[in-house]
Coordinates of C-alpha atoms in Angstrom, one line a residue:
M345 CA 23.1 -54.8 17.3
A346 CA 25.9 -53.2 15.3
T347 CA 26.0 -49.7 16.7
S348 CA 29.4 -48.2 17.5
P349 CA 29.1 -45.9 20.6
S350 CA 31.3 -43.3 19.0
V351 CA 29.4 -43.0 15.7
R352 CA 25.6 -42.4 16.1
V353 CA 24.7 -39.6 13.8
F354 CA 21.2 -39.7 12.3
P355 CA 20.5 -38.8 8.7
P356 CA 20.1 -35.0 8.1
E357 CA 16.5 -35.5 7.0
F358 CA 15.6 -37.5 10.1
L359 CA 12.5 -36.0 11.7
W360 CA 12.7 -35.3 15.4
G361 CA 9.3 -34.9 17.1
T362 CA 7.2 -35.2 20.2
A363 CA 3.7 -36.4 20.7
T364 CA 0.5 -36.1 22.8
A365 CA -3.1 -37.1 22.7
A366 CA -6.2 -34.9 23.0
Y367 CA -8.0 -36.5 26.0
Q368 CA -4.7 -36.8 27.9
I369 CA -3.8 -33.1 27.8
E370 CA -6.6 -30.8 26.6
G371 CA -9.1 -30.6 29.4
A372 CA -11.9 -28.2 28.7
A373 CA -14.2 -31.3 28.7
R374 CA -17.4 -29.3 28.7
E375 CA -16.4 -26.2 26.8
A376 CA -17.3 -24.9 23.3
G377 CA -19.9 -27.6 22.7
R378 CA -17.7 -30.6 23.3
T379 CA -19.8 -33.6 24.3
P380 CA -18.6 -36.6 26.3
S381 CA -16.3 -39.2 24.9
I382 CA -16.2 -42.8 26.1
W383 CA -13.2 -41.8 28.3
D384 CA -15.3 -39.1 29.9
V385 CA -17.9 -41.6 30.9
Y386 CA -15.5 -44.3 31.8
S387 CA -13.3 -42.1 34.0
R388 CA -16.3 -40.8 35.9
T389 CA -17.4 -44.3 36.7
P390 CA -16.3 -45.2 40.3
G391 CA -13.5 -47.7 40.5
K392 CA -12.4 -47.5 36.9
V393 CA -9.5 -45.0 37.2
R394 CA -7.0 -44.6 40.0
N395 CA -8.0 -42.0 42.5
G396 CA -11.1 -41.3 40.4
D397 CA -9.1 -39.1 38.1
T398 CA -10.7 -37.7 35.0
G399 CA -9.4 -35.8 32.0
D400 CA -11.8 -32.9 32.7
V401 CA -8.8 -30.5 33.2
A402 CA -5.8 -32.7 32.4
A403 CA -2.8 -30.4 31.5
D404 CA -5.2 -27.7 30.4
H405 CA -3.7 -27.6 27.0
Y406 CA -6.9 -26.2 25.5
H407 CA -6.2 -22.9 27.3
R408 CA -2.3 -23.1 27.4
W409 CA -1.5 -24.3 23.9
R410 CA 0.6 -21.2 23.1
E411 CA 2.8 -21.9 26.1
D412 CA 3.1 -25.5 25.0
T413 CA 4.1 -24.7 21.4
A414 CA 6.7 -22.3 22.8
L415 CA 8.1 -25.3 24.8
M416 CA 8.2 -27.3 21.6
S417 CA 10.1 -24.6 19.9
D418 CA 12.6 -24.5 22.7
L419 CA 13.0 -28.3 22.3
G420 CA 14.0 -27.8 18.7
V421 CA 11.6 -30.4 17.4
G422 CA 10.7 -30.5 13.8
A423 CA 7.3 -32.0 14.2
Y424 CA 4.5 -32.3 16.7
R425 CA 2.1 -35.3 16.6
F426 CA -1.2 -34.5 18.3
S427 CA -4.7 -36.0 18.1
V428 CA -7.9 -34.3 17.2
S429 CA -10.8 -34.8 19.7
W430 CA -13.7 -36.3 17.7
P431 CA -16.3 -35.1 20.2
R432 CA -14.9 -31.6 20.1
V433 CA -15.2 -31.2 16.3
R434 CA -18.2 -33.4 15.7
P435 CA -20.0 -33.4 19.0
T436 CA -22.8 -35.9 18.1
G437 CA -20.3 -38.2 16.4
S438 CA -22.3 -38.2 13.2
G439 CA -23.8 -34.7 12.8
P440 CA -22.5 -31.4 11.7
A441 CA -19.0 -30.2 12.5
S442 CA -18.4 -27.7 15.3
Q443 CA -16.5 -24.7 13.7
E444 CA -15.5 -23.6 17.2
G445 CA -13.9 -27.0 17.8
L446 CA -12.2 -27.0 14.4
D447 CA -11.0 -23.4 15.0
F448 CA -9.0 -24.6 18.0
Y449 CA -7.0 -27.0 15.8
R450 CA -6.7 -24.3 13.1
R451 CA -5.1 -21.9 15.6
L452 CA -2.8 -24.6 17.0
T453 CA -1.7 -25.7 13.5
D454 CA -1.0 -22.1 12.4
D455 CA 1.1 -21.4 15.4
L456 CA 3.1 -24.6 14.9
L457 CA 3.8 -23.6 11.3
T458 CA 4.8 -20.2 12.3
K459 CA 7.4 -21.8 14.7
G460 CA 8.7 -24.1 11.9
I461 CA 7.1 -27.2 13.5
E462 CA 5.4 -29.7 11.2
P463 CA 1.9 -30.6 12.5
V464 CA 1.2 -34.3 12.4
V465 CA -2.5 -35.1 13.0
T466 CA -3.8 -38.3 14.5
L467 CA -7.6 -38.6 13.8
Y468 CA -8.4 -41.1 16.5
H469 CA -6.6 -41.6 19.8
W470 CA -9.4 -43.5 21.7
D471 CA -11.9 -40.7 22.4
L472 CA -15.0 -42.1 20.6
P473 CA -18.0 -39.8 21.1
Q474 CA -20.3 -41.4 23.7
H475 CA -23.2 -40.9 21.3
L476 CA -21.7 -43.5 19.0
E477 CA -20.9 -45.9 21.8
E478 CA -24.5 -45.8 22.8
A479 CA -25.3 -46.8 19.2
G480 CA -23.1 -49.8 19.5
G481 CA -19.5 -48.4 19.4
W482 CA -16.7 -50.0 17.4
P483 CA -18.3 -53.5 17.2
E484 CA -20.9 -51.9 14.8
R485 CA -20.1 -51.3 11.2
R486 CA -21.7 -47.8 11.1
T487 CA -19.0 -46.5 13.5
A488 CA -16.4 -47.1 10.8
E489 CA -18.5 -45.1 8.3
H490 CA -19.0 -42.3 10.8
F491 CA -15.2 -42.3 11.3
A492 CA -14.6 -41.8 7.6
E493 CA -17.1 -38.9 7.6
Y494 CA -15.3 -37.3 10.5
A495 CA -11.9 -37.8 8.8
A496 CA -13.3 -35.9 5.8
L497 CA -14.5 -33.0 7.9
V498 CA -11.1 -32.6 9.6
A499 CA -9.3 -32.9 6.2
D500 CA -11.5 -30.2 4.8
A501 CA -10.6 -27.9 7.7
L502 CA -6.9 -28.6 8.0
G503 CA -5.8 -30.1 4.7
D504 CA -4.3 -26.9 3.5
R505 CA -2.1 -26.8 6.5
V506 CA -1.3 -30.4 7.5
K507 CA 0.8 -32.6 5.3
T508 CA 1.0 -35.7 7.5
W509 CA -1.9 -37.7 8.7
T510 CA -2.5 -40.8 10.9
T511 CA -5.9 -42.5 10.9
L512 CA -5.8 -44.6 14.1
N513 CA -3.5 -44.8 17.1
E514 CA -3.1 -48.3 18.5
P515 CA -6.3 -49.9 17.4
W516 CA -5.3 -53.0 19.4
C517 CA -5.9 -51.0 22.6
S518 CA -9.2 -49.7 21.4
A519 CA -10.5 -53.1 20.4
F520 CA -9.0 -55.5 23.0
L521 CA -8.6 -53.4 26.1
G522 CA -11.8 -51.4 25.4
Y523 CA -14.1 -54.3 24.5
G524 CA -12.2 -57.4 25.7
S525 CA -10.6 -56.9 29.1
G526 CA -12.5 -53.7 29.9
V527 CA -9.5 -51.9 31.4
H528 CA -9.9 -49.1 28.8
A529 CA -13.1 -47.2 27.8
P530 CA -15.8 -48.2 27.2
G531 CA -15.1 -51.0 29.6
R532 CA -16.9 -53.8 27.9
T533 CA -15.8 -57.4 28.3
D534 CA -17.0 -59.5 25.3
P535 CA -14.3 -61.3 23.3
V536 CA -16.5 -61.4 20.2
D537 CA -17.2 -57.7 20.4
A538 CA -13.4 -57.2 20.7
L539 CA -12.9 -59.1 17.4
R540 CA -15.8 -57.2 15.8
A541 CA -14.3 -53.9 17.0
A542 CA -10.9 -54.9 15.6
H543 CA -12.4 -55.4 12.2
H544 CA -14.4 -52.2 12.2
L545 CA -11.4 -50.2 13.3
N546 CA -9.6 -51.7 10.3
L547 CA -12.5 -50.8 8.1
G548 CA -12.7 -47.3 9.5
H549 CA -9.0 -46.9 8.8
G550 CA -9.4 -48.0 5.1
L551 CA -12.4 -45.8 4.6
A552 CA -10.7 -42.8 6.3
V553 CA -7.6 -43.3 4.1
Q554 CA -9.8 -43.0 1.0
A555 CA -11.6 -40.0 2.4
L556 CA -8.2 -38.3 3.1
R557 CA -6.8 -39.1 -0.4
D558 CA -9.9 -37.7 -2.0
R559 CA -9.4 -34.3 -0.2
L560 CA -5.7 -33.8 0.5
P561 CA -3.1 -32.5 -1.9
A562 CA -1.1 -35.2 -3.8
D563 CA 2.0 -34.7 -1.6
A564 CA 0.2 -35.3 1.7
K565 CA 1.3 -38.4 3.6
V566 CA -1.2 -40.8 5.2
S567 CA -0.4 -43.5 7.7
V568 CA -1.6 -45.6 10.6
T569 CA 0.0 -46.1 14.0
L570 CA 0.2 -49.6 15.5
N571 CA 1.6 -50.7 18.8
L572 CA 3.2 -53.7 17.3
H573 CA 4.0 -56.3 20.0
H574 CA 7.5 -57.8 19.9
V575 CA 6.4 -61.3 21.0
R576 CA 9.0 -63.8 22.3
P577 CA 8.5 -67.4 23.3
L578 CA 9.7 -68.4 26.8
T579 CA 11.5 -71.5 25.3
D580 CA 12.1 -72.9 21.9
S581 CA 9.6 -75.7 22.5
A582 CA 6.9 -76.3 19.8
A583 CA 4.2 -75.4 22.3
D584 CA 5.8 -72.1 23.3
L585 CA 6.5 -71.2 19.7
D586 CA 2.8 -71.8 18.9
A587 CA 1.8 -69.6 21.9
A588 CA 3.9 -66.8 20.5
R589 CA 2.4 -67.3 17.0
R590 CA -1.1 -67.1 18.5
I591 CA -0.4 -63.9 20.4
D592 CA 1.4 -62.4 17.5
G593 CA -1.7 -63.0 15.4
L594 CA -4.0 -61.2 17.8
A595 CA -1.6 -58.4 18.6
N596 CA -0.1 -57.7 15.2
R597 CA -1.3 -59.6 12.2
V598 CA -5.0 -59.1 12.8
F599 CA -4.2 -55.4 11.8
T600 CA -1.2 -55.7 9.5
G601 CA -2.9 -58.6 7.6
P602 CA -5.8 -56.6 6.2
M603 CA -4.1 -53.2 6.2
L604 CA -0.8 -54.1 4.6
D605 CA -1.4 -57.5 2.9
G606 CA -5.1 -57.4 2.0
A607 CA -6.3 -60.4 4.0
Y608 CA -6.9 -61.6 7.5
P609 CA -4.4 -64.3 8.5
E610 CA -6.0 -67.8 8.2
D611 CA -4.5 -68.9 11.5
V612 CA -6.1 -66.0 13.4
I613 CA -9.5 -67.0 12.0
A614 CA -8.9 -70.6 12.9
D615 CA -7.7 -69.8 16.4
T616 CA -10.9 -67.9 17.1
S617 CA -13.3 -70.1 15.2
A618 CA -14.9 -71.4 18.5
L619 CA -15.9 -67.8 19.2
T620 CA -17.0 -66.4 15.8
D621 CA -17.3 -67.3 12.2
W622 CA -16.1 -63.8 11.2
S623 CA -19.3 -63.2 9.2
F624 CA -19.0 -59.5 10.2
V625 CA -16.4 -59.3 7.5
Q626 CA -18.3 -58.5 4.4
D627 CA -17.3 -59.2 0.8
G628 CA -14.9 -56.5 -0.4
D629 CA -14.0 -55.3 3.1
T630 CA -10.4 -56.3 3.0
A631 CA -10.0 -54.4 -0.3
L632 CA -11.4 -51.3 1.4
I633 CA -9.0 -51.8 4.3
N634 CA -5.9 -52.4 2.2
R635 CA -5.1 -48.9 1.0
P636 CA -1.6 -47.8 0.1
L637 CA 0.2 -46.0 3.0
D638 CA 3.1 -43.5 2.9
F639 CA 4.6 -44.9 6.1
L640 CA 3.8 -47.0 9.1
G641 CA 3.8 -45.5 12.6
V642 CA 5.2 -47.9 15.2
N643 CA 4.8 -47.4 19.0
Y644 CA 7.1 -49.4 21.2
Y645 CA 7.6 -49.6 24.9
S646 CA 8.4 -53.2 26.0
P647 CA 8.5 -56.7 24.6
T648 CA 6.0 -59.5 25.3
L649 CA 7.1 -63.0 26.7
V650 CA 4.7 -65.9 26.5
S651 CA 4.6 -69.7 26.9
H652 CA 2.0 -72.5 26.5
H653 CA -0.1 -73.2 29.5
E654 CA -2.3 -76.2 30.4
G655 CA -5.2 -76.0 32.8
P656 CA -7.3 -73.0 34.0
P657 CA -6.4 -69.6 32.6
A658 CA -3.0 -68.4 33.9
H659 CA -2.5 -65.2 35.8
R660 CA -1.9 -62.6 33.1
S661 CA 1.3 -60.5 33.4
D662 CA 1.0 -58.9 30.0
G663 CA 1.4 -55.3 31.2
H664 CA -2.1 -54.3 30.0
G665 CA -3.9 -53.8 33.3
V666 CA -5.7 -56.0 35.8
S667 CA -9.0 -57.6 34.8
D668 CA -10.9 -60.9 35.3
H669 CA -11.3 -60.8 31.5
S670 CA -8.6 -61.3 29.0
P671 CA -7.8 -59.0 26.0
W672 CA -6.7 -62.1 24.1
P673 CA -9.7 -63.9 22.6
A674 CA -9.4 -67.7 22.5
A675 CA -5.9 -67.7 24.1
D676 CA -6.5 -69.0 27.6
N677 CA -3.8 -71.6 27.0
V678 CA -1.2 -68.9 26.8
A679 CA 0.7 -67.6 29.9
F680 CA 2.4 -64.2 30.0
H681 CA 5.7 -63.7 31.8
Q682 CA 7.5 -60.6 33.0
T683 CA 10.7 -60.2 31.0
P684 CA 13.8 -59.8 33.1
G685 CA 15.6 -56.5 33.5
P686 CA 15.0 -53.0 34.9
R687 CA 11.5 -51.6 34.8
T688 CA 9.8 -48.3 34.4
A689 CA 7.1 -46.9 36.8
M690 CA 4.6 -48.7 34.6
G691 CA 6.2 -52.0 35.4
W692 CA 7.3 -52.4 31.8
T693 CA 10.7 -54.0 31.2
I694 CA 13.3 -51.7 29.6
D695 CA 14.5 -53.6 26.5
P696 CA 15.8 -51.5 23.6
D697 CA 16.9 -54.7 21.8
G698 CA 13.2 -55.4 21.3
L699 CA 12.8 -52.2 19.4
Y700 CA 15.7 -53.1 17.1
E701 CA 14.3 -56.6 16.5
L702 CA 10.8 -55.2 15.8
L703 CA 12.1 -52.7 13.3
M704 CA 14.0 -55.4 11.5
R705 CA 10.9 -57.5 11.3
V706 CA 9.0 -54.7 9.7
R707 CA 11.8 -54.3 7.2
R708 CA 11.7 -58.0 6.5
D709 CA 7.9 -58.3 6.2
H710 CA 7.2 -54.9 4.4
P711 CA 10.5 -53.8 2.9
Q712 CA 9.0 -51.0 0.8
L713 CA 7.2 -49.3 3.7
P714 CA 9.0 -46.6 5.6
V715 CA 8.6 -46.4 9.3
M716 CA 8.2 -43.6 11.9
I717 CA 8.6 -44.3 15.6
T718 CA 5.5 -42.4 16.6
E719 CA 5.7 -43.2 20.3
N720 CA 8.6 -44.2 22.6
G721 CA 9.3 -43.1 26.1
A722 CA 9.0 -44.1 29.7
A723 CA 7.2 -43.2 33.0
F724 CA 9.3 -42.7 36.1
D725 CA 8.6 -41.3 39.6
D726 CA 9.6 -37.8 38.8
Y727 CA 9.3 -34.9 41.2
A728 CA 10.4 -31.3 41.4
N729 CA 13.2 -30.7 44.0
P730 CA 13.2 -27.6 46.3
E731 CA 15.1 -25.6 43.6
G732 CA 12.2 -26.3 41.2
E733 CA 14.2 -28.7 39.0
V734 CA 13.3 -32.1 37.8
H735 CA 16.2 -34.5 37.3
D736 CA 15.3 -37.7 35.4
P737 CA 18.5 -39.5 34.5
E738 CA 16.6 -42.8 34.1
R739 CA 14.5 -41.3 31.3
I740 CA 17.7 -40.0 29.6
D741 CA 19.2 -43.4 29.7
Y742 CA 16.0 -45.0 28.4
L743 CA 15.8 -42.5 25.4
R744 CA 19.5 -42.8 24.6
D745 CA 19.5 -46.6 24.6
H746 CA 16.3 -46.8 22.5
L747 CA 17.6 -44.2 20.0
A748 CA 20.8 -46.2 19.7
A749 CA 18.6 -49.2 18.8
V750 CA 16.8 -47.1 16.2
H751 CA 20.2 -46.0 14.8
S752 CA 21.4 -49.6 14.7
A753 CA 18.2 -50.6 12.8
I754 CA 18.9 -47.8 10.2
E755 CA 22.5 -49.1 9.9
S756 CA 21.1 -52.6 9.3
G757 CA 18.8 -51.4 6.5
A758 CA 15.5 -50.4 8.2
D759 CA 13.9 -47.3 6.6
V760 CA 13.2 -45.3 9.7
R761 CA 12.3 -41.7 8.9
G762 CA 11.7 -40.1 12.3
Y763 CA 11.2 -40.4 16.1
F764 CA 8.4 -38.9 18.2
L765 CA 9.2 -38.9 21.9
W766 CA 6.3 -39.8 24.2
S767 CA 5.4 -37.5 25.7
L768 CA 5.8 -33.7 25.6
L769 CA 3.9 -33.2 28.9
D770 CA 3.1 -35.2 31.9
N771 CA -0.6 -36.1 31.4
Y772 CA -3.6 -38.2 32.1
E773 CA -2.4 -41.8 31.8
W774 CA -5.7 -43.5 31.2
G775 CA -6.5 -46.0 33.9
H776 CA -3.6 -44.8 36.0
G777 CA -4.9 -41.3 36.1
Y778 CA -2.2 -38.8 37.1
S779 CA -0.1 -41.3 38.9
R780 CA 2.3 -41.9 36.0
R781 CA 4.5 -39.3 34.4
F782 CA 5.7 -39.8 30.8
G783 CA 6.6 -36.2 30.0
T784 CA 9.9 -34.6 29.3
V785 CA 8.1 -31.5 30.7
Y786 CA 6.9 -31.8 34.3
V787 CA 3.3 -30.5 35.0
D788 CA 2.4 -29.4 38.5
Y789 CA -1.3 -30.2 38.2
A790 CA -2.3 -27.9 41.1
T791 CA -0.9 -24.8 39.3
Q792 CA -0.4 -26.1 35.8
R793 CA 3.2 -24.8 35.8
R794 CA 5.4 -26.5 33.2
I795 CA 8.9 -27.4 34.3
P796 CA 11.2 -28.9 31.6
K797 CA 13.0 -31.9 33.0
A798 CA 16.6 -32.7 32.5
S799 CA 15.5 -35.0 29.7
A800 CA 14.0 -32.0 27.9
H801 CA 17.3 -30.3 27.9
W802 CA 19.0 -33.5 26.7
Y803 CA 16.4 -34.0 23.9
A804 CA 16.9 -30.3 22.8
K805 CA 20.6 -30.9 22.3
L806 CA 19.9 -34.1 20.4
T807 CA 17.4 -32.5 18.0
R808 CA 19.8 -29.8 17.2
S809 CA 22.9 -32.0 16.8
G810 CA 21.3 -35.2 15.4
S811 CA 24.1 -37.1 17.1
L812 CA 23.8 -39.3 20.2
A813 CA 27.6 -38.9 20.7
A814 CA 27.0 -35.2 21.4
V815 CA 24.6 -35.9 24.3
T816 CA 26.1 -38.9 26.0
S817 CA 26.6 -37.1 29.3
V818 CA 23.6 -36.6 31.6
T819 CA 25.4 -34.0 33.7
S820 CA 26.1 -31.9 30.6
V821 CA 22.5 -31.2 30.0
T822 CA 20.8 -30.8 33.4
S823 CA 21.9 -27.2 33.7
G824 CA 21.4 -26.3 30.1
D825 CA 19.1 -23.4 29.1
E826 CA 17.7 -24.6 25.9
V827 CA 14.2 -25.1 27.3
T828 CA 12.6 -22.4 29.5
D829 CA 10.1 -23.0 32.2
G830 CA 6.4 -22.4 31.5
R831 CA 4.7 -20.3 34.1

């Protein structure tokens, strides 16, 4: 990378934000008519989530949202990316909207705007209404149609306030962890259902984009967020290079192909032909999916290292949970390896070069499409000391190094428009329950007290200066007063 440590000033229009997801922070799982999502059911199933944790209360954001928007204001962020809970605003998944549920997001949005914070809405962050799962879930085409209807309801409610929209967050996780390996809700383990789900998530995205365009002002921005995998081969051998190609197809191109290029990659269809003939893709589907986008959301945490493998399926060290079932259909001859280097509490390798390389690939493959980093961050074993402070120098190092990679990509020609730190708050981390802390604000779950970590003070300085050079010292920010405790 070409970054000079002394000159890391981001463009003046660069958007600094933070992000959360509804099920991870809202709580109020049974209030105001909200019905169960697939994550409510999955988390209440014994053995699925560490310690039996659920999102029933989470960070209680549903009741404490004013406190949380005040924290964002103290952080100096220009934007807040949050997701709308589908079962909160359309409890049956396919019936009438809940005005009480929509009113919660209206109040949140209005308060953000009052504070000068741009609301960025994600329509789907994994909380499919259980009613729709019982009707077949994402492997069924009708779910995509219901998603477009839901998108229209939310657009009608918030379209006069919200200018930036995201259809799906990380559809790879929804399809392949939810229906392939079963380590995410709804916990199903059928590789064909995983591929069917991937297609219907793609279709739901395209239909939702059209529904949004039909209802939003002309200046509204519409996007999708993908957790693009930066896949590296273990060696330069032809077999390892082919293993990387195969995983890249399942991780990335099965989504970017139809969404951005208008067709499913031929090699992905050939690789999975022993499982399915892809007849669930109907004539005209890829045209419906391939809708123009205003930018691409990219989530990045760690790279993926693979090699060719002969014999029985190899132990899978892909960082996506432990299961007897693979999230990689028809890829049993691929082995996954832990990349070298320091790790986060999730066990994920810290590798900012992977982010730089990924952004440069997007620039190469889709040079006209701007990018937002919609998630980037790290979990560490944070704790509050006797003085009630949370020092997290590892997170500051992580953020600084990854933002240096983003800056280097911009210098090298990547059109990166903004960065959303994951996450604002410690929260419910899916299958890990409350055992992993990603927030820059510490949450004491017993009392729901919010304590800004040292990284929150660091990020507040960065959002105001726009310069990494101004916040290179960890010690200079741990005693700052930019961010006040929530009580």
